[in-house]
Every structure is written in structure tokens, then in C-alpha cells.
Short mmCIF file of C-alpha atoms in Angstrom, two decimals:
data_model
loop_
_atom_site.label_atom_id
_atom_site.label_comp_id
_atom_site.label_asym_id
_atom_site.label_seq_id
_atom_site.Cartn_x
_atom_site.Cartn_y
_atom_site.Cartn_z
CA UNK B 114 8.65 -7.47 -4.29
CA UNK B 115 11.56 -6.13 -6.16
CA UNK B 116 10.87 -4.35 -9.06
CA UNK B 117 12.06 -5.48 -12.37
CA UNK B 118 12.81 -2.00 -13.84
CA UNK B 119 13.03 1.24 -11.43
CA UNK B 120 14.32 4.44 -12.84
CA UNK B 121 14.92 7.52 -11.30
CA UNK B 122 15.18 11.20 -12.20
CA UNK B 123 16.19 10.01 -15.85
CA UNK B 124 17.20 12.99 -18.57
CA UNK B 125 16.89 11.67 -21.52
CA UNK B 126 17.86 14.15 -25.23
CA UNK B 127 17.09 13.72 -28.67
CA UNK B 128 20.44 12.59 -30.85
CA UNK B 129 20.35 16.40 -31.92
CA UNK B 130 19.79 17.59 -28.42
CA UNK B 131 16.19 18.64 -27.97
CA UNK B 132 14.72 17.58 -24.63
CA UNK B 133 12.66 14.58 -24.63
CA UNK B 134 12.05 13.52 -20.77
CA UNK B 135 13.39 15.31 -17.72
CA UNK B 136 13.15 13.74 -14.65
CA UNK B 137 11.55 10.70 -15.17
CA UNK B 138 10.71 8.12 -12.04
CA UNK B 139 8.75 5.27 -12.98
CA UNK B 140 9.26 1.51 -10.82
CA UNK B 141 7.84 -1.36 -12.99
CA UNK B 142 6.72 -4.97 -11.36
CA UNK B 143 4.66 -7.13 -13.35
CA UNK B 144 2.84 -4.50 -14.62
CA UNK B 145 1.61 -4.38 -18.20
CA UNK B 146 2.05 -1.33 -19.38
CA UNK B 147 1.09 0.64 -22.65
CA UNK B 148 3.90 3.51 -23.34
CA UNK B 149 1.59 6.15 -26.07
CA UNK B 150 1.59 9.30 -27.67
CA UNK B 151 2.94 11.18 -30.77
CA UNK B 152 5.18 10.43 -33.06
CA UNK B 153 8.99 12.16 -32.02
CA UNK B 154 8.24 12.31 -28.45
CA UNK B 155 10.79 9.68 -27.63
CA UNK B 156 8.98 6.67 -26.57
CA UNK B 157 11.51 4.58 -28.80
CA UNK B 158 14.35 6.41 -27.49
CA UNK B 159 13.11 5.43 -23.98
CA UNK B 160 13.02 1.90 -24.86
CA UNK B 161 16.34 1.71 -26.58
CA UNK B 162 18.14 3.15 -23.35
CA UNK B 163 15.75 0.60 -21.09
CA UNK B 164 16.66 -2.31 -22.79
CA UNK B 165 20.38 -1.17 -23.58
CA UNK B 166 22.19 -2.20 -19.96
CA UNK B 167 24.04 1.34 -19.96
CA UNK B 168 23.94 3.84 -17.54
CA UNK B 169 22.15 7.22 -18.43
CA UNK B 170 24.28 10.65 -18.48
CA UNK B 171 21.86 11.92 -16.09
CA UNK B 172 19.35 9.84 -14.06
CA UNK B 173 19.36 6.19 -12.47
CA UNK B 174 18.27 2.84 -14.34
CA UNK B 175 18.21 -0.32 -12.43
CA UNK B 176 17.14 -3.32 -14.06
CA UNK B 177 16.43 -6.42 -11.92
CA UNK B 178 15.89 -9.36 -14.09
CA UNK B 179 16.58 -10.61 -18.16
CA UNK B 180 15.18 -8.34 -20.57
CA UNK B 181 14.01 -9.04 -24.48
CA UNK B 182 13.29 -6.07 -26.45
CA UNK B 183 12.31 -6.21 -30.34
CA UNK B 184 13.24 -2.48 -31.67
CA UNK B 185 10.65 -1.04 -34.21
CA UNK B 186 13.74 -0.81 -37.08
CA UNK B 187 14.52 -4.36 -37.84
CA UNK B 188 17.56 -5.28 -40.24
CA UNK B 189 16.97 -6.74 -43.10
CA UNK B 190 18.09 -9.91 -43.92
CA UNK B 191 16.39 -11.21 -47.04
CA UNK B 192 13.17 -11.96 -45.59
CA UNK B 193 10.10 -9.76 -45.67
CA UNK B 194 9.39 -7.15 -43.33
CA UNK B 195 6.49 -8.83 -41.87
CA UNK B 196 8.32 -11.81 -41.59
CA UNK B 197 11.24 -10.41 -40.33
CA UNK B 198 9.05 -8.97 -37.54
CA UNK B 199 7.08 -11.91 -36.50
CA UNK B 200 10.86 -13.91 -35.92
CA UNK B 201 12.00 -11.43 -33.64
CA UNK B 202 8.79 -11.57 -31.95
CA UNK B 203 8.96 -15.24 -31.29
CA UNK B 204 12.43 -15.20 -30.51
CA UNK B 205 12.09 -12.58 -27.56
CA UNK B 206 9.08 -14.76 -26.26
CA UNK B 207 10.94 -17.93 -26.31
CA UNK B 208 14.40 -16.00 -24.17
CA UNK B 209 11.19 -15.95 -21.39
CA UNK B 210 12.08 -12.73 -20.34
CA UNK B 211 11.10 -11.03 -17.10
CA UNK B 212 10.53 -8.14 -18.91
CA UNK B 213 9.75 -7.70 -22.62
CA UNK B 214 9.87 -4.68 -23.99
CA UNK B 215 8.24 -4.01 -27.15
CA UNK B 216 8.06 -0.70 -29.83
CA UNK B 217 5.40 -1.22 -32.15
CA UNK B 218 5.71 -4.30 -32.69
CA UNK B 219 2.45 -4.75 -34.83
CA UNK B 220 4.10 -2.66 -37.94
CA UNK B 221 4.73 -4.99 -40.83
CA UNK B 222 2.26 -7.63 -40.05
CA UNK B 223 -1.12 -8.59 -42.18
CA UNK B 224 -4.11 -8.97 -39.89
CA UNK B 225 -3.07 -12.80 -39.09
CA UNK B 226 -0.37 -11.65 -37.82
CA UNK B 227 -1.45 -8.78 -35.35
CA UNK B 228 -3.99 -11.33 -34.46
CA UNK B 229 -1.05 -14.10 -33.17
CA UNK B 230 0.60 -11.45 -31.55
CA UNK B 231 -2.58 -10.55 -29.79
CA UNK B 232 -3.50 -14.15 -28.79
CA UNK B 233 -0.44 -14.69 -26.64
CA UNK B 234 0.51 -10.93 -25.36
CA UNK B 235 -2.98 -11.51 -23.90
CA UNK B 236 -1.54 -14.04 -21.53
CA UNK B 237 1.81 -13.00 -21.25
CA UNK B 238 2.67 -13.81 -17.42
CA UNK B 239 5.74 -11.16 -17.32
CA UNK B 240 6.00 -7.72 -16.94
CA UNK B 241 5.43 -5.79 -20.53
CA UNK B 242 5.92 -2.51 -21.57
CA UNK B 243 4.88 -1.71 -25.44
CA UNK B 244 4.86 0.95 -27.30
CA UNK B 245 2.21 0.85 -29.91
CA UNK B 246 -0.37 2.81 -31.77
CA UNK B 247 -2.46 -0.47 -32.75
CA UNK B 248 -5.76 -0.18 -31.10
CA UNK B 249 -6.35 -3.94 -31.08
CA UNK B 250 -2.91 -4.37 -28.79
CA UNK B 251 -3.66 -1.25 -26.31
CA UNK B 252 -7.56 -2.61 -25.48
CA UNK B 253 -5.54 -5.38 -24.21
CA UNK B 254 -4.12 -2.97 -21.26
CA UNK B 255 -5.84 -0.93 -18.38
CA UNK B 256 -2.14 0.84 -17.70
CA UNK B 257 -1.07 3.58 -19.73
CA UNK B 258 1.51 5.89 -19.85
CA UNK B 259 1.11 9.15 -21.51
CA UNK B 260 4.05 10.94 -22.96
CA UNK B 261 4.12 14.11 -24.27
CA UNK B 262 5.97 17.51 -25.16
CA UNK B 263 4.87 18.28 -21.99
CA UNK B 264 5.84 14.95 -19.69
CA UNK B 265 4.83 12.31 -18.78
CA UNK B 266 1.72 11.26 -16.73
CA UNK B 267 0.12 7.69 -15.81
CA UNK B 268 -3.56 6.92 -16.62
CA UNK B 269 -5.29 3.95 -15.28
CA UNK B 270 -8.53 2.55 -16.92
CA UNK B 271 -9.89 1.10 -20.26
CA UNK B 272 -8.55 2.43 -23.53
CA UNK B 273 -11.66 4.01 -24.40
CA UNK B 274 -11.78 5.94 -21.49
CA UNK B 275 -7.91 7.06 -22.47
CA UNK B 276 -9.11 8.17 -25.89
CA UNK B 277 -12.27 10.09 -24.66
CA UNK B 278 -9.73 11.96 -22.34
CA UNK B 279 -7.07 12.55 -25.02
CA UNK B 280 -10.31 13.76 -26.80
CA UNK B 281 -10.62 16.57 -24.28
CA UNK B 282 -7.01 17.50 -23.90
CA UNK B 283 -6.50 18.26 -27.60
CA UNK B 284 -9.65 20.52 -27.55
CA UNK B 285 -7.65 22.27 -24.94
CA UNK B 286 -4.32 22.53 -26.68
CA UNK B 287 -6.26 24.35 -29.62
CA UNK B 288 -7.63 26.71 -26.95
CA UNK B 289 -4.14 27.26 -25.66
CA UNK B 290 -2.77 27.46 -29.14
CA UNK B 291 -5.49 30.41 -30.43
CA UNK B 292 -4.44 32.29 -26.88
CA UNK B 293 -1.00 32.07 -27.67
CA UNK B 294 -1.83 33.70 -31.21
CA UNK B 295 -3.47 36.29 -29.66
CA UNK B 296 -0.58 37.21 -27.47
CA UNK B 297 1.65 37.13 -30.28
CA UNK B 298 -1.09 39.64 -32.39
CA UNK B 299 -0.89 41.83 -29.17
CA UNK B 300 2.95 42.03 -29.55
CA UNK B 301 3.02 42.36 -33.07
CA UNK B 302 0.95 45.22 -32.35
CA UNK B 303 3.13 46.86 -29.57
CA UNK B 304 5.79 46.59 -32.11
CA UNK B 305 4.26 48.57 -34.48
CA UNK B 306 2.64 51.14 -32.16
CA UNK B 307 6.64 51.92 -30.90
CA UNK B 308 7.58 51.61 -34.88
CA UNK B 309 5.34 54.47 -35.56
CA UNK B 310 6.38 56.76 -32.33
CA UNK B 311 10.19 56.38 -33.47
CA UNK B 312 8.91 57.60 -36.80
CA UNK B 313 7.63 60.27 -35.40
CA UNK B 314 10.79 61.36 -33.43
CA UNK B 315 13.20 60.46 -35.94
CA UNK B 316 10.89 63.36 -38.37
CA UNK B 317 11.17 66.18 -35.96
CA UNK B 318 14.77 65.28 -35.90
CA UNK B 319 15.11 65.52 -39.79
CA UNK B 320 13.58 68.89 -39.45
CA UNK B 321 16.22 70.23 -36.46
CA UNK B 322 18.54 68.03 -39.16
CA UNK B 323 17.71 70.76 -41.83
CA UNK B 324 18.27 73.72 -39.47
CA UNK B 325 21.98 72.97 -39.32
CA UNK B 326 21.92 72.44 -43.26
CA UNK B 327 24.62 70.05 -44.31
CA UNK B 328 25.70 69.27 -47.69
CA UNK B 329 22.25 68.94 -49.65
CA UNK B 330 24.01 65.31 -51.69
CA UNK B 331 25.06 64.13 -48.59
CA UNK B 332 21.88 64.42 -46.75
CA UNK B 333 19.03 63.32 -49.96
CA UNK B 334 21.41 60.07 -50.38
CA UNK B 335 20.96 59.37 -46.70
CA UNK B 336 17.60 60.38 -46.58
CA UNK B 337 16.83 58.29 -49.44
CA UNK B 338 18.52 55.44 -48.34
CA UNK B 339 16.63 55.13 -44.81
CA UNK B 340 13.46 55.81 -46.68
CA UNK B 341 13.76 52.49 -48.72
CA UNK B 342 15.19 50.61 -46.16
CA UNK B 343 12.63 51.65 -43.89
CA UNK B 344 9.73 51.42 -46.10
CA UNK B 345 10.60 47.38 -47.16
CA UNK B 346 10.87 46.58 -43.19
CA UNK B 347 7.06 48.49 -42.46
CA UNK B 348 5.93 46.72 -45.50
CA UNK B 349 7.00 43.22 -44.33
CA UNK B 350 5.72 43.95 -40.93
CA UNK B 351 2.46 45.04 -41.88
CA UNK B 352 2.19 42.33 -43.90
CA UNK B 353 3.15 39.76 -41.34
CA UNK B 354 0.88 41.40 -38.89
CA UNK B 355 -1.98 41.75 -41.35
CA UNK B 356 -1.83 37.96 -42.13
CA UNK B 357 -1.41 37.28 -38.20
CA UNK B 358 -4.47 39.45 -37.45
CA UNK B 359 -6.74 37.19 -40.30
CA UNK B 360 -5.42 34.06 -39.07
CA UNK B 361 -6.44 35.15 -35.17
CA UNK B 362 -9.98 36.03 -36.02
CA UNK B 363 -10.76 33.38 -38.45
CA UNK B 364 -9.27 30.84 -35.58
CA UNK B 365 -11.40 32.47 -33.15
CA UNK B 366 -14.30 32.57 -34.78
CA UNK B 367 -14.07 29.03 -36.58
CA UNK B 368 -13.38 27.07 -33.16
CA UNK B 369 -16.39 28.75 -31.23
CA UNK B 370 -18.59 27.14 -34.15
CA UNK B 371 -19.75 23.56 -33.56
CA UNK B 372 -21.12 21.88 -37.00
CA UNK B 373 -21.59 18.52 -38.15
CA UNK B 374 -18.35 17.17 -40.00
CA UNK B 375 -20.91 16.82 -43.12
CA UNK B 376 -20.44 20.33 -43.96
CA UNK B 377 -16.69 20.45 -44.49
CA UNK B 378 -17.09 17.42 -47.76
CA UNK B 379 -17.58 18.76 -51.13
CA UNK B 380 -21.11 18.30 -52.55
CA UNK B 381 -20.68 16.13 -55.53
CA UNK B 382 -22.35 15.83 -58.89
CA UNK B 383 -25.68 13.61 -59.54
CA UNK B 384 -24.16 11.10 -61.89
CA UNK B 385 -22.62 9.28 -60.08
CA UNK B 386 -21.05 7.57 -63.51
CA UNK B 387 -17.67 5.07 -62.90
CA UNK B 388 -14.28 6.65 -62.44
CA UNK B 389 -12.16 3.86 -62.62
CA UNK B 390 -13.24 0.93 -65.53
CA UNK B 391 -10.32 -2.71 -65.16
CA UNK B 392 -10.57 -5.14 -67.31
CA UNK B 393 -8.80 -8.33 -67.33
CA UNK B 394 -6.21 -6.61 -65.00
CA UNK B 395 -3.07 -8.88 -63.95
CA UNK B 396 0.52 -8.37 -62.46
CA UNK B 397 2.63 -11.39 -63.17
CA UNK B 398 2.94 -13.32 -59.96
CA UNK B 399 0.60 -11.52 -58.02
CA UNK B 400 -2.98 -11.52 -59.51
CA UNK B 401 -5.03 -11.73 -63.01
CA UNK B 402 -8.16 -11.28 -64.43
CA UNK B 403 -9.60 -8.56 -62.09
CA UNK B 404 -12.71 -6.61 -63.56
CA UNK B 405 -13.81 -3.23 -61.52
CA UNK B 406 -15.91 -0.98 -62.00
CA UNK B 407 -15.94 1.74 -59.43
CA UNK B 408 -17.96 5.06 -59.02
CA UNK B 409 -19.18 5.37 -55.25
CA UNK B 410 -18.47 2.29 -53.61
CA UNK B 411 -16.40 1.34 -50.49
CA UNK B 412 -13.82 -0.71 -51.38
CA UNK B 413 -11.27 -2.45 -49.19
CA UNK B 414 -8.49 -4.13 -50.83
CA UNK B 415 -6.78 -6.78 -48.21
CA UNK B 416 -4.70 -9.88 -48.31
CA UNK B 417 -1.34 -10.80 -46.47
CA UNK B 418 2.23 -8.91 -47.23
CA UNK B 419 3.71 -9.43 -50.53
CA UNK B 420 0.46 -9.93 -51.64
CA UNK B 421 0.11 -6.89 -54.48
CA UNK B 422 -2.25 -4.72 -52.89
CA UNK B 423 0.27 -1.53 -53.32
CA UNK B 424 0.33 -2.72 -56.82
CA UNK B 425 -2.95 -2.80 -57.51
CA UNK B 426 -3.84 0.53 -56.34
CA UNK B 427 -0.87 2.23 -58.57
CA UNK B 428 -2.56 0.05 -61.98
CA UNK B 429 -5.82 1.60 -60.94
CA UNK B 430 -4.26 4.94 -60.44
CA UNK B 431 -2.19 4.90 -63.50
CA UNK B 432 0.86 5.56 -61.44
CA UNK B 433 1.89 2.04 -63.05
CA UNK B 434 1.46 0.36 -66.14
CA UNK B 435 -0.54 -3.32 -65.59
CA UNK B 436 1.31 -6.43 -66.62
CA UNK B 437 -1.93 -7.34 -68.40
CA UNK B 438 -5.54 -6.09 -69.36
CA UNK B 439 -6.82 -2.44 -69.45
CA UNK B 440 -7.70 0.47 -67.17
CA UNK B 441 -9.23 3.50 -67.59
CA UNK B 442 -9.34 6.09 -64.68
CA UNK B 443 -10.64 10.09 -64.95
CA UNK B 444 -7.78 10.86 -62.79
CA UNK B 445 -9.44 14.80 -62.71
CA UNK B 446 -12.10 12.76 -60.52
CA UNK B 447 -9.72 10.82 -58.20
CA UNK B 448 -7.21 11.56 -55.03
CA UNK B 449 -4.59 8.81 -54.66
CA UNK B 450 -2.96 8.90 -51.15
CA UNK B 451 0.32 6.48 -51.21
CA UNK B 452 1.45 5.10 -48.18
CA UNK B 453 2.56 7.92 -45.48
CA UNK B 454 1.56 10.36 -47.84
CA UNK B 455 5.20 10.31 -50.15
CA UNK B 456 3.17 11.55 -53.22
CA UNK B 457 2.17 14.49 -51.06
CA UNK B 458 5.56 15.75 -49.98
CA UNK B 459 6.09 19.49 -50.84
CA UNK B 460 6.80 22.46 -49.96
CA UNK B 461 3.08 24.07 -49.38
CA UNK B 462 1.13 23.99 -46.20
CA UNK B 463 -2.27 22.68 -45.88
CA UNK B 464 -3.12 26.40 -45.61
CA UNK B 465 -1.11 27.65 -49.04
CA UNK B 466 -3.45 24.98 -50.76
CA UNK B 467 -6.52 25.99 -48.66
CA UNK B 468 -6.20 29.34 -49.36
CA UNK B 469 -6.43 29.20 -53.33
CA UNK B 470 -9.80 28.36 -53.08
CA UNK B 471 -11.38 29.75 -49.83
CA UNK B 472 -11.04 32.10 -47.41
CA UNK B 473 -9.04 32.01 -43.75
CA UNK B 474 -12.70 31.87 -41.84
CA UNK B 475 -13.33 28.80 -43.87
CA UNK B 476 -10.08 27.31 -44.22
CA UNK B 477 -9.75 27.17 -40.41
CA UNK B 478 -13.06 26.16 -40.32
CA UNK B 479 -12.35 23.26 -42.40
CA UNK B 480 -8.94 22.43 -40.30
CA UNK B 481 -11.08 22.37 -36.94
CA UNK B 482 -13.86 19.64 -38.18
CA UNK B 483 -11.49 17.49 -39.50
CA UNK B 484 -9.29 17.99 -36.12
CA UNK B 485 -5.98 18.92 -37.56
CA UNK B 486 -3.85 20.47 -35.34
CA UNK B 487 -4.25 23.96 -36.16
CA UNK B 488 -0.44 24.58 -35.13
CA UNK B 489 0.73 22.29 -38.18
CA UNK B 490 -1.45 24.20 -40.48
CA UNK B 491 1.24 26.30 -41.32
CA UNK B 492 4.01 24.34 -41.52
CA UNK B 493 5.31 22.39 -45.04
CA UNK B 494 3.53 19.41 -45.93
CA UNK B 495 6.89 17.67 -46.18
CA UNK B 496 8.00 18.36 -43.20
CA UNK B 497 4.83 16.75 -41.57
CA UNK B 498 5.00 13.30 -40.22
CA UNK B 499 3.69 10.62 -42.33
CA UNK B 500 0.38 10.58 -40.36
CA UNK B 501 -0.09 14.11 -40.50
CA UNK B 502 0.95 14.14 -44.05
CA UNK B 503 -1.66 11.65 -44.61
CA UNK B 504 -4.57 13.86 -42.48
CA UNK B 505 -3.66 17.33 -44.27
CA UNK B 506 -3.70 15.54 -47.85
CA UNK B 507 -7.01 14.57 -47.32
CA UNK B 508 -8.02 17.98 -46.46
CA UNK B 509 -6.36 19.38 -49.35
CA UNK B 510 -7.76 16.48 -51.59
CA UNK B 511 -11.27 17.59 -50.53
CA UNK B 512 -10.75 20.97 -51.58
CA UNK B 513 -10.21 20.28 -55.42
CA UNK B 514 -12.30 21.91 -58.33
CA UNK B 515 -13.94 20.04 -59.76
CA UNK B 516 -14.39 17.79 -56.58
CA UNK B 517 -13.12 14.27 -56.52
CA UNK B 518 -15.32 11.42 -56.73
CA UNK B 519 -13.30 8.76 -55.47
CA UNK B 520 -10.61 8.25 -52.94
CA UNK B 521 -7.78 5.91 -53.54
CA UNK B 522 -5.76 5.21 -49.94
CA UNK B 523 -2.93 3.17 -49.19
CA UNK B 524 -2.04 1.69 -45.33
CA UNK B 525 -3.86 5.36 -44.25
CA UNK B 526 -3.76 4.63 -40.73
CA UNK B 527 -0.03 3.65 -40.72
CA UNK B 528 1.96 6.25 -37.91
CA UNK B 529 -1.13 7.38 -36.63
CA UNK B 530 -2.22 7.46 -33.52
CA UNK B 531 -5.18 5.79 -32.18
CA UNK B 532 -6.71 10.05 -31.73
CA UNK B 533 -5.60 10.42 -35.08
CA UNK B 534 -7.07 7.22 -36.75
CA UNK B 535 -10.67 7.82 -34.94
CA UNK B 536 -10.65 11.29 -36.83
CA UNK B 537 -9.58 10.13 -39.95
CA UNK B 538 -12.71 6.96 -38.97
CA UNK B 539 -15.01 10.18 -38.80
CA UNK B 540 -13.92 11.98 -41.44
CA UNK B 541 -13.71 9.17 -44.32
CA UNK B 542 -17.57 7.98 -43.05
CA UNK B 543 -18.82 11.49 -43.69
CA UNK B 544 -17.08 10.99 -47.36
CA UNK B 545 -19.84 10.76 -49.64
CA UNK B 546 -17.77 9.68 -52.53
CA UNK B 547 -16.75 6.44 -53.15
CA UNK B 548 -13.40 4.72 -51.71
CA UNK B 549 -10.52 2.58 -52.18
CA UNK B 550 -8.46 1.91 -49.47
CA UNK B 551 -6.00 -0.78 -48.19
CA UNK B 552 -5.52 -1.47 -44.25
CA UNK B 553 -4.68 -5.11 -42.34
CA UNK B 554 -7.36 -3.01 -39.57
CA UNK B 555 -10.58 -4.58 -40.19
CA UNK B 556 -12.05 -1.97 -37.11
CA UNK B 557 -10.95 0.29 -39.46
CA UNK B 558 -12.65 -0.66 -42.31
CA UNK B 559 -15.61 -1.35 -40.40
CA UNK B 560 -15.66 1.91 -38.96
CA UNK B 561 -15.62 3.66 -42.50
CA UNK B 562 -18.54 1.45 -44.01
CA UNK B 563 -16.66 -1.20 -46.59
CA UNK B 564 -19.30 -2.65 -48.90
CA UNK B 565 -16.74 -5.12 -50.82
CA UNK B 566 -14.04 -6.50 -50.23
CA UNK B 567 -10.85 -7.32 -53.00
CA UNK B 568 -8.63 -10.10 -51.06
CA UNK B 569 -5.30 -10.91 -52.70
CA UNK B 570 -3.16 -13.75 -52.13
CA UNK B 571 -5.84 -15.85 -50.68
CA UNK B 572 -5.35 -19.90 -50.22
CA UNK B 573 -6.92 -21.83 -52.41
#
């Protein structure tokens, strides 16, 4: 049979250049196919140029019957974003495509929604090829294709067998990642060994220097001069290799200890007295008369789009004022995580805030049992993605004096991946405090033990 899609030694750069796929062969039939990995390794730039009809710069495309795709950046066009997303979703099912391409096509929609989309992907008769991070959409496939910095690489089997051997590979890339520090230490310390024997020759050639006796100005301002100038660059390297040398052995050490995630939570106090007190609260078109009191219990605020769950968490939070009735939250004893993290974009790393109140050991100690990639550590908390922003304010969150009591999350496993949400699963179950959090994922919230449940904008 002909295939519907066949492409051939494709090339494929980012808008600003940087390599995403090189040589690329992949022939699809009927096939459904699940297209995963991490965020900005160009699985939607793939399935713009699929579904676009041109030609590639470098590589061959043929496409052998009608394609629908729905993009993952819809246009607005008064409508909500959910129901913006569910339109073009039933439009490209009712063009009956031969192929029907589709990147993430879950984002925007409540839980009845996913569920719809679910019900008739399940017997879609066409080939598919999705990109998605939703684990209720990839158990639906046994075809996966696995795209990372790296390549790309096909995997055939169920999706918990795909996530027990992504499991395994990112135990690896932290190996790989502490060896690579070590062979930068190494060099860092070749540098400085060859620093020191130019030292050493450049002395005994100030002393011949002083045998031919120049003018004694001339030769203190030059003297001087190197001296300072030399002294500020050994200073800076010795720093820099100092810091590189703590980071190494606390890395080393840290990953070849196995504990129980348990041990990287705060212990809390006995009290266990409320931290949040509503009253009466109400937002004018969007709920009234909601009475909480919340010290340690799990919490899952849900209800459909539009419904005033964002809203509700800022009232609680303080970060709004209600339209009606009174709050009262010890904000000292809370951590409110917006929605990809935006209240958590600055300029300090997860280890600058780490670091003010432990030491390297422990900080990478901490990193490695809440699986944060230990190569991100370093690197601003604004220029994270929004799931890794999300991950690494947890961390940080954890590490505040006094320790919280409560954690306040909004859409937390938005632009994760499905590796990424099972960590933050085992992470926020080992949480002994209590929790607020809003997701449309009821695994999710299963997963992280929800003992009530808020629902907004429910029918009458």
C-alpha cells in the first residue's frame, strides 16, 4: 500500500537556526502514531512543515492523500480558548482526512472535553500522528516516536512501558551529565596547572628583566599593572574552579545516594492550625458564598473553562481582592504557584535560592530526589520552560524558613511532560502539608491523594 506520508533525509532548523532534526526518514500508512518529548525539540515545527504542502530546503516530503492538521496556537476569534479548540477539532474530523495531524490538541479543554476528544480519536479509522503530553490521549497508542536533542528513535509498546524506559534514560543523562563535569574540572585544572608554570617563567624573566635595568618608573608601572591584571584573572579562575570542584563532588556524591523522596520535604510544625480562613467569598458572575477553612487538606478545585477557578485561587492567595466576603491567609505559611510558574520568573537559579539555606551536598541532593535535571540547576529560573519553572519553584518553595504549610497550585501539570508530571505525582504525595491545586487531570489528582473536591460552574 502506498503510504500516506513518506519523508526522506529531512533537515529541519529552528527559526533562529539551531538544529532540530537531521536526516529524518519516517513512511507513515495507517499508523497511529504518538510524536513525544520535550518542550523546544521541534515536534510542532515538524508538524507545521508536514501539514504545510511545501517542499523542505533539504530533505524529501511526499504526501499521498488530504491532510487536516489543528496547530497548537489557535487565533482568537472571540470565543474561548477551549472552545476555540474543540471547533477546530471537529472541523478537521468532519474534512475526513486521510491523515490528521494533531499538536496537543488537549490544551485548553476542561476534562469533558479531553474526554470527547478521547472517545472518538479512539476509533479514528485514518492514519494519526499527535503530538501530545496528555497521558489519557498517548495510552490510547502502542506507536511512539521519540524525539530528542539527540534524534529521533521509534518505540513500539504500551505507554507505560515508554515511561519506565524514559525512566532509565534520564538516570543515564545525569550520569553523562556529572562525567561531563568532571571533564570540565579536569580542564579547569590543566588550565591552572599551565597558569602557574607561565608564572613561574614569566618571574625568572623579571629577574634577567632587572639585570639589564631599565628606567625604574617605566618598569614598577608595568610591573604593577600586570600584577593587578593578573591577580583579578587568578582570582576569577580560582573562583570558578573552586565552585566547579564543590558542585562535582556534591553531584557525585548526592547521585550515588538512593533515599526515600520523604527526606527531601520540610518537617512541619505540630499545630497543624488553618492557614487560609473564607467566608462568604464571591466573584460577581462566577461564584458566592464559599466558606474554607484550610490547614492540611488536599484540595482540588475543578469545574469547566471560564469557570473562576484561577480566580479563586488569587482571593485565597490575596493576589486579588474578592468581589464579596472575607479572607484571611498567613501568607508566611503558604507557596502560591500561578499557572506556568509566571510569579516565579527571575533571575536566580534553583541553586542561588538553594544555596542560602543549605549546602551544595544537600542542595544537589535535594535536586536528584525530586528529579530535576541537574543541568538546569544552574540556569535562571526565567529562562526555564514553564514546566520546569513550575518543578524548580516547588523545590525552592520547599526550602523556605519557616516552612510552608500549604501549597496553592494552578494548572501544575500544564507543559509537562508525562516524565515530568509522574515526578511532580511523587513529589506532591510525599508533601505532608496540605494542598490546593487546580487540574482538568483527575489521574492527577488521584495520584496526589485529593480528599475534597471545590467544583465551579456546575449545572444545576
Amino acid at each position: 500500500m502506498t503510504p500516506i506520508l513518506s519523508v526522506r533525509d529531512l533537515c529541519l532548523d529552528s527559526p533562529t537556526g539551531r538544529p532540530l532534526f537531521r536526516d529524518l526518514s519516517l513512511s507513515l500508512g495507517r499508523e497511529r502514531v504518538a510524536l513525544v518529548g520535550r518542550n523546544g525539540v521541534g515536534k510542532s515545527s515538524l508538524l507545521e512543515l508536514l501539514a504545510s504542502g511545501d517542499a523542505p530546503e533539504r530533505g524529501h516530503i511526499d504526501r499521498g492523500g488530504r491532510i487536516a492538521f489543528v496547530r497548537q496556537d489557535l487565533s482568537g476569534d472571540g470565543a474561548s480558548p477551549g472552545e476555540r479548540r474543540r471547533k477546530a477539532l471537529e472541523q478537521a474530523r468532519a474534512r475526513c482526512p486521510e491523515l490528521l495531524l494533531l499538536d496537543e490538541p488537549t490544551r485548553d479543554l476542561d476534562r469533558d472535553g479531553v474526554e470527547w476528544l478521547a472517545d472518538w480519536l479512539r476509533d479514528w479509522p485514518e492514519a494519526l500522528l499527535v503530538v501530545t503530553h496528555d497521558r489519557r490521549l498517548l495510552r490510547l497508542f502502542r506507536d511512539f516516536v521519540v524525539v530528542s536533542e539527540s534524534g529521533c528513535r521509534a518505540f513500539e509498546g504500551s505507554f507505560d512501558e515508554l515511561v519506565a524506559e524514559l525512566a532509565e534514560v534520564e538516570a543515564r543523562a545525569s550520569e553523562r551529565y556529572l562525567r561531563n563535569l568532571s571533564q570540565l574540572l579536569n580542564k579547569e585544572q590543566h588550565i591552572e596547572a599551565d597558569r602557574r608554570r607561565r608564572q613561574r617563567k614569566k618571574n625568572v624573566g623579571r629577574v634577567r628583566e632587572l639585570g639589564r635595568c631599565p628606567a625604574r618608573s617605566r618598569l614598577n608601572a608595568k610591573r604593577g599593572y600586570k600584577q593587578v591584571s593578573q591577580a583579578k584573572r587568578m582570582h576569577l579562575q580560582r573562583d570558578r574552579i573552586g565552585k566547579m570542584r564543590d558542585w562535582v563532588k556534591s553531584t557525585r556524591r548526592a547521585l550515588s545516594v538512593k533515599l526515600p523522596l520523604e527526606l527531601a520535604m520540610p518537617t512541619l510544625p505540630q499545630t497543624g492550625l488553618p492557614v487560609i480562613l473564607a467566608k462568604d467569598l464571591c466573584a460577581r458572575g462566577l461564584f458566592a458564598n464559599i466558606d474554607l477553612s484550610i490547614a492540611r487538606e488536599r484540595i482540588a478545585v475543578v469545574g469547566p473553562n471560564g469557570a473562576g477557578k484561577t480566580t479563586l485561587l488569587d482571593m485565597l492567595t490575596k493576589e486579588r481582592a474578592s468581589g464579596g466576603g472575607q479572607v484571611t491567609c498567613h501568607g508566611d505559611r503558604v507557596a502560591y504557584v500561578a499557572q506556568n510558574a509566571e510569579n516565579w520568573r527571575c533571575r536566580e537559579s534553583v541553586l542561588d535560592v538553594l544555596a542560602r539555606s543549605c549546602s551544595p551536598e544537600a542542595a544537589v541532593q535535594k535536586l536528584a530526589l525530586h528529579g530535576f535535571p541537574l543541568a538546569l540547576a544552574a540556569r535562571p529560573l526565567a529562562s526555564l520552560s514553564p514546566g520546569e519553572r513550575v518543578r524548580a519553584a516547588l523545590i525552592c518553595a520547599f526550602q523556605r524558613e519557616p516552612p510552608i504549610e500549604l501549597l496553592v497550585l494552578d494548572e501544575p501539570t500544564d507543559d509537562l511532560d508525562f516524565v515530568a508530571v509522574a515526578a511532580l505525582e511523587s513529589i506532591l504525595a510525599a508533601w505532608p502539608g496540605g494542598l490546593v491545586v487546580v487540574s482538568h487531570d483527575p489521574e492527577f489528582l488521584d495520584a496526589i491523594g485529593i480528599e475534597h473536591v471545590i467544583e465551579l460552574g456546575a449545572k444545576a
